[in-house]
Amino acid sequence: MKITDKITWVGKTDWELKKFHGDEFTTINGSSYNSYLIRDKKTVLIDTAWLPYDKEFVSKLKEEIDLNKIDAVIALHGEVDHSGALIELMREMPENTPIYCTANGVKSIKGQYHKDWNFQIVKTGDKLGLGDSDLTFIEAPMLHWPDTMFAYMSKENVLFSSDGFGQHLASEFLYADEVDQDILYAEALKYYANILAPFGMMAIKKINEILDMNLQIDMICPSHGLIWRKDPTQIVKKYLEWANNYQENQITIIYDTMWNDTRKMAEAIAKGIQNKDKEVVIKLLNTAKNDKTDVLTEVFKSKMIVVGSPTVNNGYLHSIAGILEMIKGMKLKNKKAVAFGSYGWSGEAVKQISDYLKNSGFEVINDGFKCLWTPDEKVEKELEKFGEELV
Ligand code: FEO
């Protein structure tokens, strides 16, 4: 699919993808592995596709171009969803075809494929002349791997942004302005929250660095999902917002429960919050029943999280343990938190959860709420009061 006279999308749309990064990220709307073929006086290929599609990718590419005519491959990022077809591709291309990537890109690609290809290491500001246009490389470490770089194509004014500004969203369309905007932005936010959130400060720095270069950007071509063509910097502005300690007027209660006592506590706390503030969005999510990708997205949007588990074997339930570990990894700032839970005997969970949240960068605003056995009407009222006080 042609994007401009000189750029053709030669990627793979993965309609079937439901999980990504193993089972870590749920991709209910599929995804795409965007690869771009640039034909100027020189011909270069930017990125490939995920490993299971390596043969399909190469065979389709051969319908588009004689592989011997490709002068260079650009590997913006070494993760397997973009480098997976390299082995298949390089098997059919002249073996000295240069692969342009960062120094860390060499480490990641060699580490995975154990090949001594003709790597050409580039740094920020290095240019690759293509004829009428050129590609300027911009290292973007930790967005989201140390090896990541962007590339800017002059004349066409296109920024190839690797995972940055992407979405896991399969579509029959190529451009962001052609699809449902609610789904597009929900997927873009989910992508940011689950993959890029820990690197918010670096995202701000990199975006400002690119803005300071005063590049005219007519299009942003990410490695996943739709291409930003109409007002392309709209997603850049959104990233600046999301990276700046983002929060909405939302409180998210996440809990797990054994015999419904902690669930009853969660609902009573929610009632108290609602009594006090009719505007605040309240989400109740049982972490054993809800998708973890969605839970993390809701946590990312929240100004406060309320985390509950009963005490079991002197600790807390495994779905809460798992989600707390994932939340810690997000390195969120400017968020408050509190813990709660029922118990029958020892009752350590609330303090343990509070401590974990403190160590994860949350401002834990009180000692939490412990309920011995099943909350009765009196305790439910106390929980409502607890919820009101959170507001
Ligand atoms: Fe889409 Fe980090 O790979």
Tab-separated table of N, CA and C in Angstrom, residues 227-291:
chain	number	residue	atom	x	y	z
A	227	ILE	N	-1.254	4.939	10.895
A	227	ILE	CA	-0.314	6.034	10.611
A	227	ILE	C	-1.014	7.366	10.876
A	228	TRP	N	-0.295	8.263	11.560
A	228	TRP	CA	-0.855	9.586	11.877
A	228	TRP	C	-0.591	10.524	10.704
A	229	ARG	N	-1.644	10.867	9.969
A	229	ARG	CA	-1.522	11.678	8.763
A	229	ARG	C	-2.187	13.049	8.952
A	230	LYS	N	-3.402	13.035	9.479
A	230	LYS	CA	-4.120	14.302	9.665
A	230	LYS	C	-3.714	14.880	11.028
A	231	ASP	N	-3.201	16.096	11.032
A	231	ASP	CA	-2.703	16.695	12.270
A	231	ASP	C	-1.842	15.683	13.035
A	232	PRO	N	-0.720	15.265	12.426
A	232	PRO	CA	0.044	14.146	13.015
A	232	PRO	C	0.571	14.407	14.417
A	233	THR	N	0.756	15.686	14.765
A	233	THR	CA	1.325	15.929	16.099
A	233	THR	C	0.255	15.829	17.199
A	234	GLN	N	-0.988	15.524	16.827
A	234	GLN	CA	-2.019	15.327	17.863
A	234	GLN	C	-1.584	14.233	18.848
A	235	ILE	N	-0.967	13.184	18.335
A	235	ILE	CA	-0.556	12.091	19.217
A	235	ILE	C	0.699	12.482	20.021
A	236	VAL	N	1.500	13.372	19.469
A	236	VAL	CA	2.672	13.857	20.208
A	236	VAL	C	2.187	14.670	21.416
A	237	LYS	N	1.176	15.515	21.180
A	237	LYS	CA	0.624	16.316	22.292
A	237	LYS	C	0.022	15.393	23.350
A	238	LYS	N	-0.673	14.355	22.910
A	238	LYS	CA	-1.252	13.393	23.859
A	238	LYS	C	-0.160	12.721	24.680
A	239	TYR	N	0.943	12.356	24.030
A	239	TYR	CA	2.046	11.714	24.751
A	239	TYR	C	2.618	12.653	25.818
A	240	LEU	N	2.728	13.934	25.461
A	240	LEU	CA	3.245	14.891	26.447
A	240	LEU	C	2.312	14.960	27.650
A	241	GLU	N	1.001	14.888	27.387
A	241	GLU	CA	0.000	14.898	28.461
A	241	GLU	C	0.128	13.608	29.308
A	242	TRP	N	0.185	12.477	28.637
A	242	TRP	CA	0.245	11.194	29.359
A	242	TRP	C	1.545	11.054	30.142
A	243	ALA	N	2.620	11.610	29.595
A	243	ALA	CA	3.929	11.439	30.252
A	243	ALA	C	4.099	12.363	31.448
A	244	ASN	N	3.199	13.351	31.574
A	244	ASN	CA	3.347	14.355	32.620
A	244	ASN	C	2.456	14.005	33.822
A	245	ASN	N	2.786	12.920	34.501
A	245	ASN	CA	2.046	12.480	35.704
A	245	ASN	C	0.536	12.502	35.475
A	246	TYR	N	0.110	11.850	34.438
A	246	TYR	CA	-1.279	11.905	33.985
A	246	TYR	C	-2.248	11.364	35.039
A	247	GLN	N	-3.365	12.020	35.184
A	247	GLN	CA	-4.462	11.451	35.961
A	247	GLN	C	-5.785	12.052	35.524
A	248	GLU	N	-6.828	11.244	35.625
A	248	GLU	CA	-8.184	11.732	35.386
A	248	GLU	C	-8.899	11.763	36.725
A	249	ASN	N	-10.110	12.304	36.724
A	249	ASN	CA	-10.876	12.338	37.966
A	249	ASN	C	-11.490	10.951	38.190
A	250	GLN	N	-10.635	10.009	38.532
A	250	GLN	CA	-11.054	8.608	38.640
A	250	GLN	C	-10.392	7.941	39.841
A	251	ILE	N	-11.177	7.156	40.541
A	251	ILE	CA	-10.635	6.306	41.617
A	251	ILE	C	-10.928	4.862	41.224
A	252	THR	N	-9.896	4.047	41.213
A	252	THR	CA	-10.074	2.649	40.810
A	252	THR	C	-9.867	1.738	42.009
A	253	ILE	N	-10.862	0.894	42.251
A	253	ILE	CA	-10.781	-0.071	43.347
A	253	ILE	C	-10.454	-1.421	42.730
A	254	ILE	N	-9.300	-1.953	43.077
A	254	ILE	CA	-8.946	-3.278	42.565
A	254	ILE	C	-8.861	-4.234	43.745
A	255	TYR	N	-9.416	-5.403	43.559
A	255	TYR	CA	-9.487	-6.339	44.686
A	255	TYR	C	-9.565	-7.760	44.177
A	256	ASP	N	-9.284	-8.684	45.061
A	256	ASP	CA	-9.620	-10.088	44.844
A	256	ASP	C	-10.325	-10.551	46.114
A	257	THR	N	-11.049	-11.620	46.028
A	257	THR	CA	-11.880	-12.032	47.154
A	257	THR	C	-11.984	-13.548	47.176
A	258	MET	N	-12.107	-14.132	48.385
A	258	MET	CA	-12.263	-15.596	48.482
A	258	MET	C	-13.736	-15.967	48.696
A	259	TRP	N	-14.357	-15.355	49.694
A	259	TRP	CA	-15.754	-15.672	50.012
A	259	TRP	C	-16.620	-14.406	49.997
A	260	ASN	N	-16.244	-13.470	49.132
A	260	ASN	CA	-17.043	-12.264	48.883
A	260	ASN	C	-16.974	-11.185	49.969
A	261	ASP	N	-16.247	-11.433	51.046
A	261	ASP	CA	-16.190	-10.401	52.090
A	261	ASP	C	-15.410	-9.177	51.613
A	262	THR	N	-14.271	-9.407	50.955
A	262	THR	CA	-13.489	-8.271	50.451
A	262	THR	C	-14.235	-7.586	49.298
A	263	ARG	N	-14.997	-8.375	48.522
A	263	ARG	CA	-15.838	-7.743	47.478
A	263	ARG	C	-16.870	-6.815	48.125
A	264	LYS	N	-17.519	-7.281	49.190
A	264	LYS	CA	-18.514	-6.431	49.865
A	264	LYS	C	-17.859	-5.159	50.388
A	265	MET	N	-16.650	-5.307	50.897
A	265	MET	CA	-15.913	-4.128	51.378
A	265	MET	C	-15.671	-3.148	50.217
A	266	ALA	N	-15.247	-3.709	49.065
A	266	ALA	CA	-14.968	-2.857	47.891
A	266	ALA	C	-16.221	-2.073	47.499
A	267	GLU	N	-17.351	-2.764	47.498
A	267	GLU	CA	-18.592	-2.104	47.065
A	267	GLU	C	-19.039	-1.045	48.071
A	268	ALA	N	-18.831	-1.325	49.361
A	268	ALA	CA	-19.206	-0.323	50.374
A	268	ALA	C	-18.305	0.915	50.274
A	269	ILE	N	-17.016	0.695	50.019
A	269	ILE	CA	-16.098	1.843	49.845
A	269	ILE	C	-16.529	2.662	48.622
A	270	ALA	N	-16.878	1.951	47.544
A	270	ALA	CA	-17.322	2.643	46.321
A	270	ALA	C	-18.564	3.479	46.603
A	271	LYS	N	-19.487	2.920	47.405
A	271	LYS	CA	-20.710	3.656	47.739
A	271	LYS	C	-20.373	4.941	48.487
A	272	GLY	N	-19.429	4.836	49.415
A	272	GLY	CA	-19.016	6.019	50.174
A	272	GLY	C	-18.402	7.083	49.273
A	273	ILE	N	-17.568	6.652	48.340
A	273	ILE	CA	-16.941	7.608	47.407
A	273	ILE	C	-18.036	8.314	46.600
A	274	GLN	N	-18.991	7.494	46.149
A	274	GLN	CA	-20.073	8.045	45.319
A	274	GLN	C	-20.964	8.995	46.118
A	275	ASN	N	-21.211	8.640	47.385
A	275	ASN	CA	-22.028	9.523	48.241
A	275	ASN	C	-21.420	10.911	48.312
A	276	LYS	N	-20.105	10.929	48.394
A	276	LYS	CA	-19.399	12.188	48.650
A	276	LYS	C	-19.148	12.977	47.359
A	277	ASP	N	-18.929	12.265	46.261
A	277	ASP	CA	-18.544	12.936	45.005
A	277	ASP	C	-19.250	12.260	43.831
A	278	LYS	N	-20.226	12.967	43.302
A	278	LYS	CA	-21.006	12.388	42.189
A	278	LYS	C	-20.258	12.470	40.854
A	279	GLU	N	-19.185	13.260	40.821
A	279	GLU	CA	-18.479	13.474	39.545
A	279	GLU	C	-17.388	12.435	39.295
A	280	VAL	N	-16.782	11.982	40.393
A	280	VAL	CA	-15.608	11.118	40.219
A	280	VAL	C	-16.015	9.784	39.571
A	281	VAL	N	-15.183	9.351	38.635
A	281	VAL	CA	-15.420	8.051	37.993
A	281	VAL	C	-14.879	6.971	38.921
A	282	ILE	N	-15.711	5.973	39.210
A	282	ILE	CA	-15.283	4.878	40.092
A	282	ILE	C	-15.276	3.586	39.274
A	283	LYS	N	-14.164	2.893	39.309
A	283	LYS	CA	-14.091	1.586	38.631
A	283	LYS	C	-13.802	0.525	39.692
A	284	LEU	N	-14.587	-0.552	39.671
A	284	LEU	CA	-14.332	-1.700	40.547
A	284	LEU	C	-13.871	-2.858	39.698
A	285	LEU	N	-12.686	-3.343	39.963
A	285	LEU	CA	-12.138	-4.403	39.120
A	285	LEU	C	-11.608	-5.545	39.982
A	286	ASN	N	-12.217	-6.694	39.824
A	286	ASN	CA	-11.698	-7.898	40.471
A	286	ASN	C	-10.515	-8.380	39.638
A	287	THR	N	-9.348	-8.383	40.229
A	287	THR	CA	-8.134	-8.672	39.447
A	287	THR	C	-8.054	-10.131	38.996
A	288	ALA	N	-8.826	-10.997	39.628
A	288	ALA	CA	-8.828	-12.399	39.187
A	288	ALA	C	-9.747	-12.589	37.984
A	289	LYS	N	-10.643	-11.643	37.758
A	289	LYS	CA	-11.625	-11.802	36.681
A	289	LYS	C	-11.439	-10.813	35.531
A	290	ASN	N	-10.737	-9.724	35.791
A	290	ASN	CA	-10.559	-8.714	34.739
A	290	ASN	C	-9.203	-8.863	34.064
A	291	ASP	N	-9.156	-8.398	32.846
A	291	ASP	CA	-7.918	-8.473	32.084
A	291	ASP	C	-6.861	-7.521	32.677
